[in-house]
Tab-separated table of N, CA and C and ligand atoms in Angstrom:
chain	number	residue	atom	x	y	z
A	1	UNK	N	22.078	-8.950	10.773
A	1	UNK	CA	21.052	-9.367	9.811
A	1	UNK	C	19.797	-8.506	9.965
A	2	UNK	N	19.424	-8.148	9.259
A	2	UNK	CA	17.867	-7.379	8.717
A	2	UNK	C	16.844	-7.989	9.181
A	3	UNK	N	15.944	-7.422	10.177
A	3	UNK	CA	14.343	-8.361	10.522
A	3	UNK	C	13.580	-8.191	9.836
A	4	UNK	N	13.451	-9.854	9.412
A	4	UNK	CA	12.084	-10.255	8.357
A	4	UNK	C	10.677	-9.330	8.598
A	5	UNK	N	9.705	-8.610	8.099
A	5	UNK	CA	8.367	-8.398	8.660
A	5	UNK	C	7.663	-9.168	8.478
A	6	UNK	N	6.154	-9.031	8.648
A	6	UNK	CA	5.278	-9.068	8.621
A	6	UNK	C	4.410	-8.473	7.674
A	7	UNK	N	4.132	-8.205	6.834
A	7	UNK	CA	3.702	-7.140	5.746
A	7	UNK	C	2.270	-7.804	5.255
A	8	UNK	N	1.416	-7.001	5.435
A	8	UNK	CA	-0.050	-7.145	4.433
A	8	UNK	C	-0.360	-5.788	3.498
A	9	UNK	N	-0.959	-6.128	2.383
A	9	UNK	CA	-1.220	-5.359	1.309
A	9	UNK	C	-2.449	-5.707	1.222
A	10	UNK	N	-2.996	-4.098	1.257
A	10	UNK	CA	-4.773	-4.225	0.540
A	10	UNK	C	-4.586	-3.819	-0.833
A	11	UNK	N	-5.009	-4.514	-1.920
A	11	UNK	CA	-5.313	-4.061	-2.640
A	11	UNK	C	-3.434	-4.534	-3.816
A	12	UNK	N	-4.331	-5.398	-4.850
A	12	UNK	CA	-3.068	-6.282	-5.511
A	12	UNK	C	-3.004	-6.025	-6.694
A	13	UNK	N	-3.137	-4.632	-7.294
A	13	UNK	CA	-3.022	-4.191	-8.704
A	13	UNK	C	-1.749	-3.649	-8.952
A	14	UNK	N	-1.666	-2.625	-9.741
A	14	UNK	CA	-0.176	-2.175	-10.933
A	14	UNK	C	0.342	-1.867	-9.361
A	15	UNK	N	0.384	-1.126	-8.737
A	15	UNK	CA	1.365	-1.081	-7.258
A	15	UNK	C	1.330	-1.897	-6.050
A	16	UNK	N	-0.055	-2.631	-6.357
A	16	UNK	CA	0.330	-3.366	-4.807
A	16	UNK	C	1.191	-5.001	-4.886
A	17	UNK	N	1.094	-5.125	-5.981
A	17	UNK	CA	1.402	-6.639	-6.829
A	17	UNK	C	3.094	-6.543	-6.764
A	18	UNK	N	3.270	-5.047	-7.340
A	18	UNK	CA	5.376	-4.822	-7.728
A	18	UNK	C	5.831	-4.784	-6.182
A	19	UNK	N	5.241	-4.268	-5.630
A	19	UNK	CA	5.862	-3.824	-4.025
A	19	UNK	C	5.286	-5.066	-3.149
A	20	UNK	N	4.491	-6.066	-3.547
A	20	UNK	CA	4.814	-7.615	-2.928
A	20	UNK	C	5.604	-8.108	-3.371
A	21	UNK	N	6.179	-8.266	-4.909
A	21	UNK	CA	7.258	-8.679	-5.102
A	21	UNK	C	8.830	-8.437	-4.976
A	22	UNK	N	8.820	-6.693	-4.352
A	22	UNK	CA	10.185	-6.366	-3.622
A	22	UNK	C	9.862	-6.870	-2.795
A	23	UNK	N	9.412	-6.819	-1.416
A	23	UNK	CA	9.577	-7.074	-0.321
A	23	UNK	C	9.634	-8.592	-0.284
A	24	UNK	N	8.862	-9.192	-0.869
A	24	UNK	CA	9.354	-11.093	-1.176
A	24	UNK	C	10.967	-10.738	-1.267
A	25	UNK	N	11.043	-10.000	-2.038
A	25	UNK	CA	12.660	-10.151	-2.696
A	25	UNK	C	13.954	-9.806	-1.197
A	26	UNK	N	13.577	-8.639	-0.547
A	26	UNK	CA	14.177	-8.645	0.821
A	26	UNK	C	13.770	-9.774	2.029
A	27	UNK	N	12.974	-10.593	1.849
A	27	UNK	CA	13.307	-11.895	2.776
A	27	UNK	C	11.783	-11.076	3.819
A	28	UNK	N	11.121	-10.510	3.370
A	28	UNK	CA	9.698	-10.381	4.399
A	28	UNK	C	8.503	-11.054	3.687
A	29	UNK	N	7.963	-11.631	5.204
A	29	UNK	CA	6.751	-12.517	4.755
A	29	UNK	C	5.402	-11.225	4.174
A	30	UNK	N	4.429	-11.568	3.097
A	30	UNK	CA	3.800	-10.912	2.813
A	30	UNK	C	2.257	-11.322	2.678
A	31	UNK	N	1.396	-10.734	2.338
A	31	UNK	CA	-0.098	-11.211	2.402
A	31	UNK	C	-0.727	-9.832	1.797
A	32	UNK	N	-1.133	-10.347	0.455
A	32	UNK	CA	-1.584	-9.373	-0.264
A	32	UNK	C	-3.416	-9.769	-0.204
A	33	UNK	N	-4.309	-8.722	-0.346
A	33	UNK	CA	-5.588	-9.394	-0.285
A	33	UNK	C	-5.830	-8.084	-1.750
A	34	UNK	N	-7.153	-8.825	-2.485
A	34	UNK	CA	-7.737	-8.143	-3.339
A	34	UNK	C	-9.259	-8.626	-3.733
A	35	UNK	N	-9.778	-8.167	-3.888
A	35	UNK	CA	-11.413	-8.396	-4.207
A	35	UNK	C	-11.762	-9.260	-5.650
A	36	UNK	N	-10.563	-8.545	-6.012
A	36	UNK	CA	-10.788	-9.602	-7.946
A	36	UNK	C	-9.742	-10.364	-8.020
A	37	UNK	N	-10.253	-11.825	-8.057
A	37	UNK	CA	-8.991	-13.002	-7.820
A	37	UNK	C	-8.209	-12.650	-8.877
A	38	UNK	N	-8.721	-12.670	-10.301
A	38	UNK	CA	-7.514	-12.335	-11.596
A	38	UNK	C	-6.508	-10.879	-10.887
A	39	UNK	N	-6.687	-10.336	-9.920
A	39	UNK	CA	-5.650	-9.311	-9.602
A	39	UNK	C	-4.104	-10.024	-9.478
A	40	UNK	N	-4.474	-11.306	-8.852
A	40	UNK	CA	-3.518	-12.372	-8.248
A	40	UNK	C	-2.632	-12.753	-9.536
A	41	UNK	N	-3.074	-12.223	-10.686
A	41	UNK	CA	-2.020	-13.174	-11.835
A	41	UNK	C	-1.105	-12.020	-12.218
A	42	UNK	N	-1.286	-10.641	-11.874
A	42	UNK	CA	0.052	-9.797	-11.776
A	42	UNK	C	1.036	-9.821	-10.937
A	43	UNK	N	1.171	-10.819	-9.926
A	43	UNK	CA	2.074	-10.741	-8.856
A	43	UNK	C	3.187	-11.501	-9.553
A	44	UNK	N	4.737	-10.666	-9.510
A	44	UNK	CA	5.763	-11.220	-10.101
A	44	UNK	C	5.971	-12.313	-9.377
A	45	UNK	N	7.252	-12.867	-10.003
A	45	UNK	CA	7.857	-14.658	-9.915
A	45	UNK	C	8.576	-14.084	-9.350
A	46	UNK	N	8.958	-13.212	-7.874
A	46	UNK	CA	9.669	-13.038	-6.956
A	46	UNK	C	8.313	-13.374	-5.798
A	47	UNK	N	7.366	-13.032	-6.320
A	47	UNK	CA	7.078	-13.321	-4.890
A	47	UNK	C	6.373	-14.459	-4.160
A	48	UNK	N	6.802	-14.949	-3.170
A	48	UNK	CA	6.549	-15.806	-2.027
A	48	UNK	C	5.316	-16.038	-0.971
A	49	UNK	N	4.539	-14.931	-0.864
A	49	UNK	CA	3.642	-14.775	0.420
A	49	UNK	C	2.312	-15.321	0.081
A	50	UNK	N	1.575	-14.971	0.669
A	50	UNK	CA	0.288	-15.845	0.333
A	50	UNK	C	-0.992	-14.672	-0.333
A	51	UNK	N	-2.168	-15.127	-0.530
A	51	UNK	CA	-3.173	-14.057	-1.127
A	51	UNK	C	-4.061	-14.550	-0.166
A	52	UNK	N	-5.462	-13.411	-0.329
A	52	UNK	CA	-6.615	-13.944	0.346
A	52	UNK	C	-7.684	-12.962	-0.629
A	53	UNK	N	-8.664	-13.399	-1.196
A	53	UNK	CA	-9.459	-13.117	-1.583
A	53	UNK	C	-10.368	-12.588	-1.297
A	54	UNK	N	-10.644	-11.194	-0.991
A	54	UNK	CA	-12.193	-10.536	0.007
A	54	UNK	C	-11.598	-9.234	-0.222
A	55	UNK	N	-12.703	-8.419	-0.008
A	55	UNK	CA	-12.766	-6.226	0.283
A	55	UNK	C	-12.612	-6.592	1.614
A	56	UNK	N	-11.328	-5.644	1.465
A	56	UNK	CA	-10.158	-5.233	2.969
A	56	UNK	C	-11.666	-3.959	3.640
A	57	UNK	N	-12.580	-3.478	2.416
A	57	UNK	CA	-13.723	-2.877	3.696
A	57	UNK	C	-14.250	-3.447	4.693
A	58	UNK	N	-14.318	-5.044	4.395
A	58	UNK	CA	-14.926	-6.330	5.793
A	58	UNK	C	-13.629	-6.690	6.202
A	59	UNK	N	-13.915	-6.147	7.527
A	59	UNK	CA	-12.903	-6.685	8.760
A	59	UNK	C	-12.356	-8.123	8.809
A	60	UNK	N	-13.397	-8.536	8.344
A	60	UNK	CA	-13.149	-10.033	8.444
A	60	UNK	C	-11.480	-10.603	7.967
A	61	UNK	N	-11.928	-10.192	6.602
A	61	UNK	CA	-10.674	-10.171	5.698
A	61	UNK	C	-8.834	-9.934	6.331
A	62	UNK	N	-9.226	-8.638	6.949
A	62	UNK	CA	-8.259	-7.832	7.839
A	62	UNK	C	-7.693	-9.135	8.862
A	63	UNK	N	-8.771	-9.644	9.557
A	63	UNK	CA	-8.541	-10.764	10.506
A	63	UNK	C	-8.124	-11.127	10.157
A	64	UNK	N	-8.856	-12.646	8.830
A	64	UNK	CA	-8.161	-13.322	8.380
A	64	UNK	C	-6.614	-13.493	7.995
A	65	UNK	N	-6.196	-12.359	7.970
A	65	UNK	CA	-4.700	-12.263	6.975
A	65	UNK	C	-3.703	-11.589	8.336
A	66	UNK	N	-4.862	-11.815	9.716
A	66	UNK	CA	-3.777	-11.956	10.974
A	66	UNK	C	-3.212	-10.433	11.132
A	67	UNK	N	-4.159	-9.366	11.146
A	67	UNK	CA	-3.366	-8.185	11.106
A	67	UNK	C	-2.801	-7.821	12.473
A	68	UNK	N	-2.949	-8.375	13.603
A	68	UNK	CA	-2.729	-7.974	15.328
A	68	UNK	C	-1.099	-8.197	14.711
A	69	UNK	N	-0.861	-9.558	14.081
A	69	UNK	CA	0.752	-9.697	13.335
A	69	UNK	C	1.507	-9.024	13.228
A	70	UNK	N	1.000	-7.701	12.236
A	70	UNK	CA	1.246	-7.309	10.747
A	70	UNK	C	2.739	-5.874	11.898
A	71	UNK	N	3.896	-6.138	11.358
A	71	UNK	CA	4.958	-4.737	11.718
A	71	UNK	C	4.459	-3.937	10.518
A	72	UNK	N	3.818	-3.930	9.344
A	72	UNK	CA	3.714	-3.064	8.461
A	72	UNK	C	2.291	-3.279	7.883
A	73	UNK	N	1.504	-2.448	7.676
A	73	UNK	CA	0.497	-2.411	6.763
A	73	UNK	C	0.372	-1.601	5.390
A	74	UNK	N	0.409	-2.057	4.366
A	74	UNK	CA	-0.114	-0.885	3.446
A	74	UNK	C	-1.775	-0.577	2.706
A	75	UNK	N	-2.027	0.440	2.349
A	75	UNK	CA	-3.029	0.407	2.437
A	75	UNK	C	-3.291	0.811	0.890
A	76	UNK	N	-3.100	-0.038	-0.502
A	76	UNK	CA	-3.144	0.557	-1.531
A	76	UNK	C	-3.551	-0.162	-2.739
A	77	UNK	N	-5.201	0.132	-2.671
A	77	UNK	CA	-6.203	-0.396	-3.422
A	77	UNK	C	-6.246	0.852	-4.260
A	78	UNK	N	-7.273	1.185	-5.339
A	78	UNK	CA	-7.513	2.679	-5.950
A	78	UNK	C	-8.505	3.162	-5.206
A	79	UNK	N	-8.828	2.939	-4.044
A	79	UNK	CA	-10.152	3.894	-3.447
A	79	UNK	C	-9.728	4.720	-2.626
A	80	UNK	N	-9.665	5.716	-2.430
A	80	UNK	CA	-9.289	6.812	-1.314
A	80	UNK	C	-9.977	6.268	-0.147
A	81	UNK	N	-11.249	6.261	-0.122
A	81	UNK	CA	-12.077	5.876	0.701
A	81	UNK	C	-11.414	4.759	1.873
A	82	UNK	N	-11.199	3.668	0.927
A	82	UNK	CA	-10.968	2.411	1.051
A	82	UNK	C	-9.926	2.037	2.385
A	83	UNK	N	-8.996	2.920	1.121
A	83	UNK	CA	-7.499	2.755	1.810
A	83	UNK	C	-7.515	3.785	3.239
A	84	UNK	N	-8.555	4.573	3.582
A	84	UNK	CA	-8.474	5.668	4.177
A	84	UNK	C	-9.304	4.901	5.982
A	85	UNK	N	-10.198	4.204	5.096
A	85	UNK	CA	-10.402	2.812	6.738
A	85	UNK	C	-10.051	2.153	6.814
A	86	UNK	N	-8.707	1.411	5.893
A	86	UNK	CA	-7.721	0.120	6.287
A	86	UNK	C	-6.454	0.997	7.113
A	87	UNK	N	-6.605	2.125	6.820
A	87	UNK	CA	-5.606	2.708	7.642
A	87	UNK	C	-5.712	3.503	8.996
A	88	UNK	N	-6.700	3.769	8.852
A	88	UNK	CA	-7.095	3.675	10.411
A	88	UNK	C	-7.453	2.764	11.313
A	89	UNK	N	-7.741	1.907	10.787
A	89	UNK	CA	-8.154	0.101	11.489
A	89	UNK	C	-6.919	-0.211	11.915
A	90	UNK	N	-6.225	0.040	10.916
A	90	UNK	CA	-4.449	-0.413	11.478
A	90	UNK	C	-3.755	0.183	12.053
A	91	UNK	N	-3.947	1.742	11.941
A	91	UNK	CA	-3.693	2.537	13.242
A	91	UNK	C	-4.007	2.948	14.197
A	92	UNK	N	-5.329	2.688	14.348
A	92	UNK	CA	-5.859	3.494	16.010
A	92	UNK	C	-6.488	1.838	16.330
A	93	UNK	N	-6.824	0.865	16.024
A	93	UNK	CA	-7.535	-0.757	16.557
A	93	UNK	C	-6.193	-1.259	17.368
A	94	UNK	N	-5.809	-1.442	15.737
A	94	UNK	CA	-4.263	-2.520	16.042
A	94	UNK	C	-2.815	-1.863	16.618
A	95	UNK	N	-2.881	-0.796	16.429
A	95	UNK	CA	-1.509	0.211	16.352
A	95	UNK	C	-0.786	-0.684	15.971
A	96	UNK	N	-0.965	-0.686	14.775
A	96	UNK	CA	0.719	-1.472	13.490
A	96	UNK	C	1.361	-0.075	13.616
A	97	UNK	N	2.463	-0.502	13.861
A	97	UNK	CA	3.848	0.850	13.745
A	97	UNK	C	4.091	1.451	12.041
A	98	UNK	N	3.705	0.660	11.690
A	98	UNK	CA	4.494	1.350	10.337
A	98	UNK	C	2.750	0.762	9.304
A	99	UNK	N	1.998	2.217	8.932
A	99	UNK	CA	0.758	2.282	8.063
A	99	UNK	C	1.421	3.243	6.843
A	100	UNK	N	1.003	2.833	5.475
A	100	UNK	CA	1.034	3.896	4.778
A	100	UNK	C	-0.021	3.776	3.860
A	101	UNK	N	-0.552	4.802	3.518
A	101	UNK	CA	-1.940	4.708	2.323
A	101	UNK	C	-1.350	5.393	1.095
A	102	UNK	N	-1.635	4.608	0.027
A	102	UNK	CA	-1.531	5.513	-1.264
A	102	UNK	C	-3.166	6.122	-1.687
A	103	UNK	N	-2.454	7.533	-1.942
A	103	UNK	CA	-4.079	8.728	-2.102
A	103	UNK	C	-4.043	8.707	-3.895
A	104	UNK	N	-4.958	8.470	-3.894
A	104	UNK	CA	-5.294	8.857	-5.544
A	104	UNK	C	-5.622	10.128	-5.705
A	105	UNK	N	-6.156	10.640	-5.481
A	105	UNK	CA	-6.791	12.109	-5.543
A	105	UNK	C	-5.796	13.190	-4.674
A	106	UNK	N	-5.158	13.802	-5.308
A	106	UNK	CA	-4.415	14.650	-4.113
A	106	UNK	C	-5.130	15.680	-3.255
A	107	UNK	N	-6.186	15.897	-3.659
A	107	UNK	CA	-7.032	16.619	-3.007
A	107	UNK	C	-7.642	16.173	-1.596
A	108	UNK	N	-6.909	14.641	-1.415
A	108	UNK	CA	-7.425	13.949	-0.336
A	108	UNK	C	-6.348	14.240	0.318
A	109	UNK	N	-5.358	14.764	0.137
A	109	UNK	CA	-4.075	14.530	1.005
A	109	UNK	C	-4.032	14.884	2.401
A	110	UNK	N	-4.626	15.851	2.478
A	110	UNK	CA	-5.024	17.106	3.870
A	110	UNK	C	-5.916	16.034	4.938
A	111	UNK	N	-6.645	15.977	4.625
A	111	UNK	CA	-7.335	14.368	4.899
A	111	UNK	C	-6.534	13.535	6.005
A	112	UNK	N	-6.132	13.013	5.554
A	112	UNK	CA	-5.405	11.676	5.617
A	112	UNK	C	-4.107	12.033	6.555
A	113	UNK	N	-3.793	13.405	6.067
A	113	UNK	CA	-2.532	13.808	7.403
A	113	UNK	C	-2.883	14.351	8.486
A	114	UNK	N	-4.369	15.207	8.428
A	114	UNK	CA	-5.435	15.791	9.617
A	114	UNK	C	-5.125	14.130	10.693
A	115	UNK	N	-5.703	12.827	10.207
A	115	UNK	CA	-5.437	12.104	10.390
A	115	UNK	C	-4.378	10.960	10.973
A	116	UNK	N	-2.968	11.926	10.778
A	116	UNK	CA	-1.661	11.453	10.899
A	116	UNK	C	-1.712	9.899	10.050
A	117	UNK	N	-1.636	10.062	8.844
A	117	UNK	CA	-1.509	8.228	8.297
A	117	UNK	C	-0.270	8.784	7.306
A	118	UNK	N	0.513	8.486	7.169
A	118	UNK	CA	1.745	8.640	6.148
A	118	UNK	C	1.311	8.177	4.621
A	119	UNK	N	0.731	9.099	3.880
A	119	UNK	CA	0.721	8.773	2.461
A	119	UNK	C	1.907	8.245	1.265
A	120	UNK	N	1.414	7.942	0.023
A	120	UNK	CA	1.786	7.570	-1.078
A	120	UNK	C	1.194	8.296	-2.374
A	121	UNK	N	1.655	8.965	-2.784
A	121	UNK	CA	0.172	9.489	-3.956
A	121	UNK	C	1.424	9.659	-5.181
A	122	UNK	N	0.950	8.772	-6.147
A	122	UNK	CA	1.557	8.183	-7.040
A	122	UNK	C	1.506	9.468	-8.239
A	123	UNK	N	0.115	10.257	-8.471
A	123	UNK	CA	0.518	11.339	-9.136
A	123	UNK	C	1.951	12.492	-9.029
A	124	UNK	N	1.582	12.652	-7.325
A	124	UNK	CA	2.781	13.677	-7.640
A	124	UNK	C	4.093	13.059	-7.554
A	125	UNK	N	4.594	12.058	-7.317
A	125	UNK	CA	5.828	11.435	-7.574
A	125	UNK	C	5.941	11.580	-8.744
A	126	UNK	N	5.279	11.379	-9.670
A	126	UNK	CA	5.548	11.000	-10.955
A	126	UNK	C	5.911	12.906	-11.557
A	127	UNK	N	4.863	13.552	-11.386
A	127	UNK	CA	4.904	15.067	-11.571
A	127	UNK	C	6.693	15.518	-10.896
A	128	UNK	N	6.894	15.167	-9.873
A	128	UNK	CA	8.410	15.385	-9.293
A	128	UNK	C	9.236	14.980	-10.129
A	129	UNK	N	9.314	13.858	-10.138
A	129	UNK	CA	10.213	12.782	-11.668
A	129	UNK	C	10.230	13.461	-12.311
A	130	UNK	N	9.307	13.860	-13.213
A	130	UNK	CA	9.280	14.573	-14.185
A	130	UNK	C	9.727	16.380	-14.330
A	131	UNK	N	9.477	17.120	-13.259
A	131	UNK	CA	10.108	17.955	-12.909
A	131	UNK	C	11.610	18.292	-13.129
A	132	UNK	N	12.051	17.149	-12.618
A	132	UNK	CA	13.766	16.855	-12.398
A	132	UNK	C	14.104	16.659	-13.874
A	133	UNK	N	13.799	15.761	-14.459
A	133	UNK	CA	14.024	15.410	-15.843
A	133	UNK	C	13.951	17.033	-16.819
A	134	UNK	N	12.849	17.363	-16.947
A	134	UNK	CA	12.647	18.538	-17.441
A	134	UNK	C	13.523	19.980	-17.075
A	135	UNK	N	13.921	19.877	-16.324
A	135	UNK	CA	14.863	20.635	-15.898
A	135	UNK	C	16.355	20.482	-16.199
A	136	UNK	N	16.502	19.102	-16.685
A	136	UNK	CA	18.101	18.756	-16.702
A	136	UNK	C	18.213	19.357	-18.480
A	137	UNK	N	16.813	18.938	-19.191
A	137	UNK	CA	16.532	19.249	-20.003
A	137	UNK	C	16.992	20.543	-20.314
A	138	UNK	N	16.546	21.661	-19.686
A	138	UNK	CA	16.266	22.763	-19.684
A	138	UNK	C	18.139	23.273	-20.065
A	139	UNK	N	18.377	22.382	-18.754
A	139	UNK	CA	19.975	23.124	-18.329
A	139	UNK	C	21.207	22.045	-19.900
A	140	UNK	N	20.840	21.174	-20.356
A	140	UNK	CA	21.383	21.029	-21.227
A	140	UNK	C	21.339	20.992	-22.454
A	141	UNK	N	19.733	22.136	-22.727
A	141	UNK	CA	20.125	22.966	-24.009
A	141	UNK	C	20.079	24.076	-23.793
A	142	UNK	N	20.702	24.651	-22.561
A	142	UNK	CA	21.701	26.020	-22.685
A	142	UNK	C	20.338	27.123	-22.173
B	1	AMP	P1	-4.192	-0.613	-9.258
B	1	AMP	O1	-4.860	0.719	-9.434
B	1	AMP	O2	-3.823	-1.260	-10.576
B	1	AMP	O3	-3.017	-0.565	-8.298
B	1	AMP	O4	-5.288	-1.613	-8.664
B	1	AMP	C1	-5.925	-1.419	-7.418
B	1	AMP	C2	-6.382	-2.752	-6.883
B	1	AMP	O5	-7.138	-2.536	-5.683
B	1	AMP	C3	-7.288	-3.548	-7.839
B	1	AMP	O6	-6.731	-4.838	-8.056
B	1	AMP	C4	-8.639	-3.623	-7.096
B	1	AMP	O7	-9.330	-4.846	-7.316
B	1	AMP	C5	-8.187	-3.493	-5.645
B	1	AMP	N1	-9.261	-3.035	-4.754
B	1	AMP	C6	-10.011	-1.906	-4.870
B	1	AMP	N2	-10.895	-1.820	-3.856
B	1	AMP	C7	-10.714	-2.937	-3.093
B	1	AMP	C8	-11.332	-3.438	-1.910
B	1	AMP	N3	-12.319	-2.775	-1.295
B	1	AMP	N4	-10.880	-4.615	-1.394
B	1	AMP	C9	-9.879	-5.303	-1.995
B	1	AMP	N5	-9.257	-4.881	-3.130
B	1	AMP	C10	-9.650	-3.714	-3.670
């Protein structure tokens, strides 16, 4: 059998809301926090875990939602900034084993790996996707 985590999410918008509701869906407990309570009404009818209301910038928050806990943290609000001291709080305070930040700006990327934090940056995934597609394109009109 698969071990349940521990999982907290900063930040509960268009990505942090879908990826509480997979991981609800694999049987891990979750704890999403966000600063704007209406963030809380995008979270799908898969998921299970709880919310907490506060900026993951006050520690407090971090506490509250029990991060010494947490086997996983993610760190993916839209602030580079943001996500860039929830992920070091969780990696060099707490040492959670498994941190990842999503970068908005790819220009931050260098950053953040100077750093060793394992990114997410939703632009160039999408630019890759699209790459692949465009190419199949390419090859099946000759
Ligand atoms: P999205 O770009 O749709 O994934 O939304 C990002 C989410 O991060 C929004 O719901 C914001 O309210 C949230 N967010 C941004 N900064 C903070 C912060 N400092 N603390 C908590 N939530 C935040």
């Amino acid at each position: 059998m698969k071990p349940s985590w521990y999982v907290i999410i900063a930040g509960c918008g268009r990505l942090g809301a879908n990826v509480a509701g997979m991981l609800s869906n694999m049987g891990h407990s979750v704890v999403v926090i966000d600063r704007k309570e209406s963030a809380f009404e995008a979270l799908p009818i898969e998921f299970t875990g709880f919310t907490i209301h506060g900026d993951v910038a006050a520690i407090e928050f971090l506490r509250e939602a029990k991060i010494h806990q947490a086997n996983m943290v993610l760190a993916f609000t839209n602030d580079d900034n943001t996500n860039f001291m929830v992920a070091q709080i969780a990696q060099r305070v707490y040492h959670i084993p498994r941190v990842i930040s999503r970068v908005y700006d790819a220009g931050n990327l260098a950053l953040f790996h100077e750093f060793k934090i394992k990114t997410l940056t939703p632009v160039l995934l999408a630019t890759g996707a699209l790459n692949k597609v465009i190419h199949r394109y390419m090859e099946e009109s000759g």
